Short mmCIF file of C-alpha atoms in Angstrom, two decimals:
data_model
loop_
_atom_site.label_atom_id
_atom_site.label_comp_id
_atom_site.label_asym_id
_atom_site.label_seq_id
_atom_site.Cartn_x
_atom_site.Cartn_y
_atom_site.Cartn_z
CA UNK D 1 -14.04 -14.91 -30.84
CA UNK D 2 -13.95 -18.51 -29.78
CA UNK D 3 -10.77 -18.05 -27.66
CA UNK D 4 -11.78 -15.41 -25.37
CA UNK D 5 -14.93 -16.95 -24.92
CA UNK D 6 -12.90 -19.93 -23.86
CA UNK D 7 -10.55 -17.84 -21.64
CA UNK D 8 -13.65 -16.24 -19.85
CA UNK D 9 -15.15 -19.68 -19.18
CA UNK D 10 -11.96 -21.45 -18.23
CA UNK D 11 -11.64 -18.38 -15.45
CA UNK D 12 -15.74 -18.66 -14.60
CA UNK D 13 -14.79 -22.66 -13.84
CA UNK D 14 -12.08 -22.06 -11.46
CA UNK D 15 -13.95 -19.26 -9.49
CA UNK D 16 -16.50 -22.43 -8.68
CA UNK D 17 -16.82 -23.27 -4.87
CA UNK D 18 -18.84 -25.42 -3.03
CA UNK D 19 -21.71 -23.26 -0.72
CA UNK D 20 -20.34 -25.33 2.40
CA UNK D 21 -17.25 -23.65 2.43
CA UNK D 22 -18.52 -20.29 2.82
CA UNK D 23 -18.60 -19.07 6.41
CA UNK D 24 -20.91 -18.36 8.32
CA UNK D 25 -21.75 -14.23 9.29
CA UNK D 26 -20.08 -14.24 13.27
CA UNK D 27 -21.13 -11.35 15.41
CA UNK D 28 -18.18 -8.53 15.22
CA UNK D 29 -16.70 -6.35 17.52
CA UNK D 30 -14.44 -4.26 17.92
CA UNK D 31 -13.61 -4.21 21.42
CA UNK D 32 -13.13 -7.38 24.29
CA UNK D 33 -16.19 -6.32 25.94
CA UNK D 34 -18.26 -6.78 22.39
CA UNK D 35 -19.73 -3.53 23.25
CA UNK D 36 -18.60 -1.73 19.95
CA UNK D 37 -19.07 -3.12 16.53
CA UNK D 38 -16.76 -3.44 14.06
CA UNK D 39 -16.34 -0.20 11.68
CA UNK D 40 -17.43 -0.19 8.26
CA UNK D 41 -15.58 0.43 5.29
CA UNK D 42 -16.07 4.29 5.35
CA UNK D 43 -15.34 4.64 8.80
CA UNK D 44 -12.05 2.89 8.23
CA UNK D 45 -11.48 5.30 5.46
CA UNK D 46 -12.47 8.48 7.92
CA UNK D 47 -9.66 7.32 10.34
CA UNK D 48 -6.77 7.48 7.13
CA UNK D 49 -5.04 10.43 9.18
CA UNK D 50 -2.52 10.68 10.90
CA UNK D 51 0.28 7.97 12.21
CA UNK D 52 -2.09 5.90 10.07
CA UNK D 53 -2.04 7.63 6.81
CA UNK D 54 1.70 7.52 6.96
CA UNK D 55 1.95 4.28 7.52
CA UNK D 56 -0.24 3.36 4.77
CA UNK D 57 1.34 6.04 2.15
CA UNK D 58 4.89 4.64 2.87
CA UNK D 59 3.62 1.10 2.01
CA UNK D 60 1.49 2.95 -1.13
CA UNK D 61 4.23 4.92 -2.74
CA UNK D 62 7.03 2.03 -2.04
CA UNK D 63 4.97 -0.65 -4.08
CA UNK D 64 4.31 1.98 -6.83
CA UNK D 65 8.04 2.55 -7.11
CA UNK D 66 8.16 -0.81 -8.07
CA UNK D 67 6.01 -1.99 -10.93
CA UNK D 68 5.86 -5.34 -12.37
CA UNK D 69 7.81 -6.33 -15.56
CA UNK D 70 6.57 -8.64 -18.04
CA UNK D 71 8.50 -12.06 -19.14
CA UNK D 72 8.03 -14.47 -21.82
CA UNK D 73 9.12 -17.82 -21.89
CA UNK D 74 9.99 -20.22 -24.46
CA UNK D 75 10.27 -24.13 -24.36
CA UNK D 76 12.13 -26.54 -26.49
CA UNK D 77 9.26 -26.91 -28.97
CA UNK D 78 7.65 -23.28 -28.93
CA UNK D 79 8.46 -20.55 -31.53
CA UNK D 80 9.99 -17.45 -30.88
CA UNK D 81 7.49 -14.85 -29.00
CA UNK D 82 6.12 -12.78 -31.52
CA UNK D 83 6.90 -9.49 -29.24
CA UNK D 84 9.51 -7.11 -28.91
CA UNK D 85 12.06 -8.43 -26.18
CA UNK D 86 15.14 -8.69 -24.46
CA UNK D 87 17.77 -10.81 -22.64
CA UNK D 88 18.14 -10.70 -18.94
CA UNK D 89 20.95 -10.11 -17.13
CA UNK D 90 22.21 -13.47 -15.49
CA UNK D 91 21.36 -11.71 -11.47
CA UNK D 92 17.75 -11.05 -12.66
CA UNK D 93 17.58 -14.63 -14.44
CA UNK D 94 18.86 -16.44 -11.40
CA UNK D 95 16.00 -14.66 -8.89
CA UNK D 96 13.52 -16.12 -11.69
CA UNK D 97 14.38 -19.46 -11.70
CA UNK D 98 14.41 -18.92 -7.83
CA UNK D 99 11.19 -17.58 -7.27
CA UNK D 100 10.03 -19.51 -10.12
CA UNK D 101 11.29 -23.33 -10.57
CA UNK D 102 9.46 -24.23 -13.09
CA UNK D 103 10.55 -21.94 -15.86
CA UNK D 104 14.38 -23.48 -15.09
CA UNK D 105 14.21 -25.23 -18.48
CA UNK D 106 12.74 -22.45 -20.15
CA UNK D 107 14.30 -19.53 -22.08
CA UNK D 108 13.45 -16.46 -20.32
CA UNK D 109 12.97 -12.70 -21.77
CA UNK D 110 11.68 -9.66 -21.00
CA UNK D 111 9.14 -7.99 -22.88
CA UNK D 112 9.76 -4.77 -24.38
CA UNK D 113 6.80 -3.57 -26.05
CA UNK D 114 3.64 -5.38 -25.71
CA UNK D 115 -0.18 -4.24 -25.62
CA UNK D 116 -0.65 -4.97 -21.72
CA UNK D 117 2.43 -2.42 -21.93
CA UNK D 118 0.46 0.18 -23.20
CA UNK D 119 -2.31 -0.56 -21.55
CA UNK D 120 -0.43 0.30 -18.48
CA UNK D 121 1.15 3.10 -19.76
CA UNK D 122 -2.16 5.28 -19.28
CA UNK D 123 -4.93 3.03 -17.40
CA UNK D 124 -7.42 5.68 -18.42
CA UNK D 125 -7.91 9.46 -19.11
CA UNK D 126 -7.17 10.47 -15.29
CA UNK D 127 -4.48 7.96 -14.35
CA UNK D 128 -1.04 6.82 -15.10
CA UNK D 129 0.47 3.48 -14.42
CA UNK D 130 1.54 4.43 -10.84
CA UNK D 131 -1.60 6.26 -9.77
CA UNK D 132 -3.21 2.80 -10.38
CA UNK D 133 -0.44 0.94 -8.37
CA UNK D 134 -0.69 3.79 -5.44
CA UNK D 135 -4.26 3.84 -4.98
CA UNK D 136 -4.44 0.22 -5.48
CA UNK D 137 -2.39 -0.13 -2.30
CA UNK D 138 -3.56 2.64 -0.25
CA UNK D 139 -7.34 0.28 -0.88
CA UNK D 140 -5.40 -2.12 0.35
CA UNK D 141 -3.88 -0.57 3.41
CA UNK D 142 -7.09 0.98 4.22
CA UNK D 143 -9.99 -1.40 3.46
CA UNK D 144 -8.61 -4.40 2.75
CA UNK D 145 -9.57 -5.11 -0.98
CA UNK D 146 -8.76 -3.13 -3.70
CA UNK D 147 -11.11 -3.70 -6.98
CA UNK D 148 -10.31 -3.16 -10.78
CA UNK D 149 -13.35 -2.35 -13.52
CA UNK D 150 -11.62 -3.52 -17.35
CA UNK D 151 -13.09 -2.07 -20.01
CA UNK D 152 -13.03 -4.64 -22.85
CA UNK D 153 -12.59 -4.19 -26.22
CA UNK D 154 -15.16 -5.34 -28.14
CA UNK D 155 -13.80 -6.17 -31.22
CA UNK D 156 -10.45 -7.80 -30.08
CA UNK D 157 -11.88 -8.46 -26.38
CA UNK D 158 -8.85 -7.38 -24.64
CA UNK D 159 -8.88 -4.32 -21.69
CA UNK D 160 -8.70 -0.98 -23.07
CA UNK D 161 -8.88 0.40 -20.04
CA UNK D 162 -8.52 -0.08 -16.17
CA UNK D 163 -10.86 1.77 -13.96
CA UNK D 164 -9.95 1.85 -10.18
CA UNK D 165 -13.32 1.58 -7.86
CA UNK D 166 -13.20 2.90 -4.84
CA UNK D 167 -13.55 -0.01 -2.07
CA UNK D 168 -16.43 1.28 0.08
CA UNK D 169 -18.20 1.44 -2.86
CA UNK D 170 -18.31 -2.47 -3.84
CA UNK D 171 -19.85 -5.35 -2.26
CA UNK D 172 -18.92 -9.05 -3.37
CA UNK D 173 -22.55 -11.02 -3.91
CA UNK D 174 -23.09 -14.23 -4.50
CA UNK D 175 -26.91 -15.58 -4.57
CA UNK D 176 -27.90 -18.45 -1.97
CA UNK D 177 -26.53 -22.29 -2.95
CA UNK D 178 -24.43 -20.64 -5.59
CA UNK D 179 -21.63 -22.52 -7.41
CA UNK D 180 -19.80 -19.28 -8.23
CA UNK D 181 -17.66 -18.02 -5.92
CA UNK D 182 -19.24 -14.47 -6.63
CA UNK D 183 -22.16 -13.85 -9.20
CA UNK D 184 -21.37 -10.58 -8.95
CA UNK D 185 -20.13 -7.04 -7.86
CA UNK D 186 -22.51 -4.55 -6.03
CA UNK D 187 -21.17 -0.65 -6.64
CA UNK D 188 -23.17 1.56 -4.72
CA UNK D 189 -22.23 4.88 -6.59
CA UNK D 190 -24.62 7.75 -7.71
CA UNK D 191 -26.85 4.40 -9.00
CA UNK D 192 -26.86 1.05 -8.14
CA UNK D 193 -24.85 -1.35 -10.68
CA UNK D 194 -24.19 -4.99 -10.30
CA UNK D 195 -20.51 -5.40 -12.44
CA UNK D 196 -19.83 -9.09 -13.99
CA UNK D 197 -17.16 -10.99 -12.58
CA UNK D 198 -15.33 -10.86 -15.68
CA UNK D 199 -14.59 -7.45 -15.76
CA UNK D 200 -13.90 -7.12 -12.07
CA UNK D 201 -10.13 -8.02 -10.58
CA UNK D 202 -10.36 -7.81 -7.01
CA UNK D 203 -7.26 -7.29 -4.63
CA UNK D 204 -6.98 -8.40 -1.18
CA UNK D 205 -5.34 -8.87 1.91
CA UNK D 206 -5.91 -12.19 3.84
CA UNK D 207 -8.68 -12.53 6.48
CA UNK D 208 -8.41 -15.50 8.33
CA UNK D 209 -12.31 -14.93 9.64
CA UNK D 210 -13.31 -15.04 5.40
CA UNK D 211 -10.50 -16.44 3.25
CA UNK D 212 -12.98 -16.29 0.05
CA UNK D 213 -14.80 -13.03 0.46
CA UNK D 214 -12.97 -10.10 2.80
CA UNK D 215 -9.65 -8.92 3.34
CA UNK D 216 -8.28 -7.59 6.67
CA UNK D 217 -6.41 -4.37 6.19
CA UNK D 218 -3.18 -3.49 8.82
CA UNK D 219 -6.35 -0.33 9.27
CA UNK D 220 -8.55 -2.68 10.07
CA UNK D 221 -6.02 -4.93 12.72
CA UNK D 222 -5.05 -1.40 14.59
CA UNK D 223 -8.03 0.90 14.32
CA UNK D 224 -8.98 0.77 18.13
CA UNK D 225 -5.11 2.81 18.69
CA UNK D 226 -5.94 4.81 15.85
CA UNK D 227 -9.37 5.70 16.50
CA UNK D 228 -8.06 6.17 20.08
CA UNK D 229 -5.35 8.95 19.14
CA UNK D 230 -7.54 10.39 16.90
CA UNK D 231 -9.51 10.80 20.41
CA UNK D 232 -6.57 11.96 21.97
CA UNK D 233 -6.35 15.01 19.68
CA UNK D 234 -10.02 15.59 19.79
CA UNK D 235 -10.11 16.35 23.52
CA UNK D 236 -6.88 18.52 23.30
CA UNK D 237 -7.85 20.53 20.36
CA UNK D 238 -11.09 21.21 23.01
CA UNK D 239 -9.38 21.71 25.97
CA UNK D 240 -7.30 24.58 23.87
CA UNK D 241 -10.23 26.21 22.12
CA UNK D 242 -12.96 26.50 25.36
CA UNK D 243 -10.34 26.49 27.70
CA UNK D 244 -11.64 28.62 30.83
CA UNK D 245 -8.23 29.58 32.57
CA UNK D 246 -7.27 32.57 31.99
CA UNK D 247 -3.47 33.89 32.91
CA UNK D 248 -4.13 35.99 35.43
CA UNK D 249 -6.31 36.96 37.97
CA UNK D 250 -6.54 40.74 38.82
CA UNK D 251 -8.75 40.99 42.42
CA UNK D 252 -9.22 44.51 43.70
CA UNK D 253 -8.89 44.90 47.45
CA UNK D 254 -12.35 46.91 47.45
CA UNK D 255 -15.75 46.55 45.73
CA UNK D 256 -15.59 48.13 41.95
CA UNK D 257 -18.56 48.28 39.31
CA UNK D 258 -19.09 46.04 36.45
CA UNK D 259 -17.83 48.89 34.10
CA UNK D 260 -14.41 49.69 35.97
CA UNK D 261 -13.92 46.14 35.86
CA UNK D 262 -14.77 46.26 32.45
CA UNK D 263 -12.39 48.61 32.04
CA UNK D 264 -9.58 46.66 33.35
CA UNK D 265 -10.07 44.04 31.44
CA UNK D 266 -9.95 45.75 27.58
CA UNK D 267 -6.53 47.80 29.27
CA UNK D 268 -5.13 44.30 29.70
CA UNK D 269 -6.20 43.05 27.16
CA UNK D 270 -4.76 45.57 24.36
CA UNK D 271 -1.37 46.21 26.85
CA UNK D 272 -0.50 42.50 26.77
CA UNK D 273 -2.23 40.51 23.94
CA UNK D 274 -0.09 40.07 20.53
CA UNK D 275 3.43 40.30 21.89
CA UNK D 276 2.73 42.95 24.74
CA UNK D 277 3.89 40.29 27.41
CA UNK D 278 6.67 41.46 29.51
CA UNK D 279 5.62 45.06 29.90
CA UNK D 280 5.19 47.44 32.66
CA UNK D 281 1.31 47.89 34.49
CA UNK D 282 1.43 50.64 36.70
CA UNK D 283 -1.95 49.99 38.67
CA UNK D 284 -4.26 53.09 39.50
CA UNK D 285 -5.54 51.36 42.26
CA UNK D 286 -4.62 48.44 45.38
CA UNK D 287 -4.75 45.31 43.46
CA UNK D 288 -3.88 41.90 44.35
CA UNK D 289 -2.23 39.63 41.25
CA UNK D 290 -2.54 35.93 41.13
CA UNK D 291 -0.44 34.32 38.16
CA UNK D 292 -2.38 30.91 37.28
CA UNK D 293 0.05 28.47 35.41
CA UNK D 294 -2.13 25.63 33.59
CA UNK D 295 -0.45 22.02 32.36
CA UNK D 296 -0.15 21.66 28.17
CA UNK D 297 0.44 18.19 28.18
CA UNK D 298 0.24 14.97 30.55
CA UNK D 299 3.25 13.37 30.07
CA UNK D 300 1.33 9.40 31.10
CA UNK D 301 -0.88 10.82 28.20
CA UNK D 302 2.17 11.33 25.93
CA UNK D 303 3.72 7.76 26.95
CA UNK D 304 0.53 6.36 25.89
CA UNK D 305 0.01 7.81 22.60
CA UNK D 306 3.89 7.17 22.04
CA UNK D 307 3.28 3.20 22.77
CA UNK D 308 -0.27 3.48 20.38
CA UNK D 309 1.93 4.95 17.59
CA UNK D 310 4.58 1.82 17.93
CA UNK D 311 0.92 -0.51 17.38
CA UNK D 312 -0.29 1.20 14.72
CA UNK D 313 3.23 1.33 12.78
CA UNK D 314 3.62 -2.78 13.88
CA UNK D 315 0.55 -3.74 11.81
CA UNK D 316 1.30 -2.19 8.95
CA UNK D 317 4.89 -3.72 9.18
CA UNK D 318 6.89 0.09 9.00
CA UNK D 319 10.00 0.36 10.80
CA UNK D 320 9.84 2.54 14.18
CA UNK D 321 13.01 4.48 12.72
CA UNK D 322 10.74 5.78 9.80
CA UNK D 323 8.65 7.58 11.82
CA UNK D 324 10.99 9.00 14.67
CA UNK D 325 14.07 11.50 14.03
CA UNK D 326 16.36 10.15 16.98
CA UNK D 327 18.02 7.45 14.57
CA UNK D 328 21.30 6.91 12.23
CA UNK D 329 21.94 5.81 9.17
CA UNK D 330 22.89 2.24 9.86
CA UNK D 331 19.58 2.18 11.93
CA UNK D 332 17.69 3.66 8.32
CA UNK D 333 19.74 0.94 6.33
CA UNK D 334 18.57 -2.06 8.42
CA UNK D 335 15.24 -0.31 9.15
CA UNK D 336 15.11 -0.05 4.93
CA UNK D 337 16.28 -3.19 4.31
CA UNK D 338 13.64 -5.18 7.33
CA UNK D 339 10.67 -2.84 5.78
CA UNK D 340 11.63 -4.06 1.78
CA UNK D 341 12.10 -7.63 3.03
CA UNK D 342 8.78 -8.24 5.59
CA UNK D 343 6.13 -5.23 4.14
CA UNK D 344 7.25 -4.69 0.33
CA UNK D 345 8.20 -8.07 -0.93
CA UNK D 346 4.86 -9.76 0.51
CA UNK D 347 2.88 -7.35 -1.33
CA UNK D 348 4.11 -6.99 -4.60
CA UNK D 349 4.62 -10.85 -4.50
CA UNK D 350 0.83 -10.64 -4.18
CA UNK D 351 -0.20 -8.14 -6.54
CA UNK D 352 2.16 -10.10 -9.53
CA UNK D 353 0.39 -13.42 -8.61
CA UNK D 354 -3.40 -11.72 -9.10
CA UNK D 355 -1.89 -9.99 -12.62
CA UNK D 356 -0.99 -13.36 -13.59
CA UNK D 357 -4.13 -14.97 -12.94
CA UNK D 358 -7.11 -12.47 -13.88
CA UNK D 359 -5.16 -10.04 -16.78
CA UNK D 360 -2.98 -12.18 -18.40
CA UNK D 361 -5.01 -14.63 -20.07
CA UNK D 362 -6.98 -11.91 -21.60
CA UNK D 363 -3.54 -11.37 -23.82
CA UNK D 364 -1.82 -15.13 -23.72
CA UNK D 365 -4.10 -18.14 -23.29
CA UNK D 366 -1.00 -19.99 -23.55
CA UNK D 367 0.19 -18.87 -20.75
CA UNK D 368 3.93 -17.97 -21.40
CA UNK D 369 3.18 -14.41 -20.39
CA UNK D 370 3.85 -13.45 -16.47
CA UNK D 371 4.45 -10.42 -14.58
CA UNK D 372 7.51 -10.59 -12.19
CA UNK D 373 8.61 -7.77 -9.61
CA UNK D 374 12.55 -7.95 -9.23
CA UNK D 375 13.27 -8.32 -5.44
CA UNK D 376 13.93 -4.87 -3.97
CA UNK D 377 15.74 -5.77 -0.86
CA UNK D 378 19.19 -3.91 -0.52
CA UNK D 379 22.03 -6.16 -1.67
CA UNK D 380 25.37 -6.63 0.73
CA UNK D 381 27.74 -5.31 -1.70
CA UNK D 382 30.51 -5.87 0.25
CA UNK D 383 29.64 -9.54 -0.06
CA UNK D 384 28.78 -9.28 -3.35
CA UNK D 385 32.01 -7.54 -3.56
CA UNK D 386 34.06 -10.62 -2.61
CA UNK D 387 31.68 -13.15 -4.08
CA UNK D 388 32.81 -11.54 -7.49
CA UNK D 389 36.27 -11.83 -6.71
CA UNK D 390 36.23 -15.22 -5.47
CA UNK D 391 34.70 -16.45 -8.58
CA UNK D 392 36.93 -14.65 -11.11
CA UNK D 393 40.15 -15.98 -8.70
CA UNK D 394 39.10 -19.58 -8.90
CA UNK D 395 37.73 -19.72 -12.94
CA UNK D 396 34.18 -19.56 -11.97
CA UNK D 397 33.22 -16.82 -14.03
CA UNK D 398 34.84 -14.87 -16.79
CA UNK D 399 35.43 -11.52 -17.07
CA UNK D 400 32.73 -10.71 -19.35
CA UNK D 401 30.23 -12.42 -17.33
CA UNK D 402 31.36 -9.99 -15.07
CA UNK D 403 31.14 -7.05 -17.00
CA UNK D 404 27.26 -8.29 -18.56
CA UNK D 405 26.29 -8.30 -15.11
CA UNK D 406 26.94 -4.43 -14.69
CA UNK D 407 25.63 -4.03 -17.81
CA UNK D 408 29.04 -3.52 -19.48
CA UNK D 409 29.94 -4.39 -23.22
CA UNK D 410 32.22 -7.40 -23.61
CA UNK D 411 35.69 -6.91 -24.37
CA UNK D 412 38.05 -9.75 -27.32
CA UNK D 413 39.97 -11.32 -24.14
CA UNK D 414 37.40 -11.90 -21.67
CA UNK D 415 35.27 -14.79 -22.90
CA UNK D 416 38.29 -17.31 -21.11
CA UNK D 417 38.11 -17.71 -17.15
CA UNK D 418 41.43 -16.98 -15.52
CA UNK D 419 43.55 -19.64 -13.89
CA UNK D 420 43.10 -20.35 -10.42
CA UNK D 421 46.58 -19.55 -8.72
#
């Protein structure tokens, strides 16, 4: 029991801020004018439609695709992890010590059967592994801050399960002159609960106007074009349903009753609607026929929304030839390859780095444990290609270096480089 009681307070310690540094409440607007306020939380969720909801469910479904994969590392006087694991090929090893210099001493595996695994493997009795990373990042997109509930075992006081709270719901609070960066989590569900710190990982973008408390969603950054093309359709989908022009105008060259007039209209009416246009009226009377033609679209109108579309796909970093059809595929491959490198990377670089610091002691207080994503930018195979060849020429690398990296068995005559020519 001592341990996770030492693990909690070691986490409690580094959440400690002084009260100077937190910010003062600014008035917010939305507009330059300062004549709308800023929307809340809900009303940023209302507006997920759309250009917008694309957006955000490309950037969801691409960092689910991607999970994080746990490592374990071992130094010169540690013993052997006491979990299931594996080596790594020498591609995947090199990115680690990249993107992680201090483990360049370090033997590094990957863990193959752990209980953070499972854990993951079903987050509770609704949701899988990637519902939680999905809806973690659509919070994100949306709101700004994405928040995790752990249930915690009470007899081995690890998670048992991870509860996704929906972001509206939850307010940060932290009481006045306060050492803690947050005493603790408002939900405002069917009953109001205030959630421990502890329990609570919280997700979020940076906000420049709160670094320590809010999160600025790309939802947030656009939501003037989206709330004005969600305007746009409004006052279209009016214009077509109460509409007052009709078609046609019928005017009889002398004075008729309301129910001859009447008349004429049902005739019309069942002669032309559903399909009937095109055919023959044979008047019974002198009538003089005016053919009104009415404008569907404004085509400024259409330039507009076409410009708000490339503003609301710019903050949340998605590549114009995602959403358009008039592209090719070396335009998708460098539009791919742009979106994985500036949107995707970024975010699951982010996610990884809050794993590491709010889950993972709760299983290693030693702190070999961490969660890596594997860059998903495209590789240049054609330089990769030639790399490969240049090495094997020139005794760099032997062949069953080679053939490890592809994940090939080694073969008797291939542990001797060749000799350069």
């Amino acid at each position: 029991m001592r341990n996770p009681i030492d693990r909690v307070a070691r986490w409690l310690r580094r959440k400690m801020m002084p009260a100077a540094f937190v910010p003062a409440q600014a008035p917010n607007f939305l507009d330059a004018y300062r004549l709308r306020r800023a929307p809340t939380s809900s009303e940023l969720l209302a507006e997920l439609k759309n250009t917008a909801w694309t957006c955000a469910s490309i950037n969801a479904s691409a960092c689910a695709s991607l999970p994080p994969r746990l490592f374990v590392t071992t130094g010169a006087k540690q013993p052997p992890p006491r979990c299931a694991t594996r080596r790594l090929e020498p591609a995947l090893l090199r990115h680690l010590q990249a993107a992680r210099p201090e483990i360049a001493s370090q033997v590094v595996e990957e863990v193959t059967d752990h209980p953070i695994m499972t854990l993951f493997h079903q987050v509770n009795p609704m949701h899988n592994s990637f519902d939680l990373w999905e809806l973690t990042e659509l919070y994100l997109e949306t709101v700004g801050s994405a928040y995790w509930l752990l249930d915690i075992d009470p007899r081995l006081q690890i998670p048992s399960a991870i509860w996704i709270l929906p972001s509206q719901l939850v307010m940060p609070r932290r009481a006045p002159d306060s050492p803690n960066l947050v005493d603790f989590y408002e939900y405002r569900g069917q009953t109001l609960q205030q959630l421990p710190p502890n329990r609570v990982i919280c997700f979020r973008f940076p906000d420049p106007r709160d670094p320590y408390l809010s999160g600025l969603s790309p939802l947030r950054a656009c939501y003037e074009q989206v709330a004005l093309m969600s305007e746009f359709a409004a006052m279209k989908r009016s214009i077509y349903d109460h509409t007052g022009l009709p078609s046609v105008v019928l005017t009889p060259n002398e004075p008729i009753g309301p129910d001859e007039r009447d008349r004429l209209e049902r005739l019309g009416q069942q002669k032309f609607a559903r399909g009937g246009q095109g055919k023959a009226l044979v008047a019974e009377s002198s009538l003089s026929v005016t053919l009104l033609s009415q404008s569907m679209g404004d085509l400024a109108a259409l330039a507009d929304m076409k410009a708000t579309k490339t503003d609301i796909a710019n903050a949340f970093h998605i590549p114009l030839p995602f959403l358009v059809g008039e592209t090719n595929l070396a335009n998708m491959q460098a539009a791919d390859h742009l979106h994985k490198s500036l949107a995707i990377v970024p975010r699951i670089r982010r996610r990884d780095e809050k794993l590491n610091e709010q889950l993972i002691p709760f299983f290693d207080p030693t702190g070999r444990l961490f969660f890596h994503s594997p860059d998903p930018t495209p590789a240049n195979q054609m330089l990769l290609l030639q790399q490969e060849q240049s090495d094997l020429k020139h005794g760099v690398r032997t062949i069953n270096e080679v053939r490890t990296a592809r994940g090939m068995p080694p073969v008797t005559w291939g542990d001797k480089p060749m000799k350069p020519v």
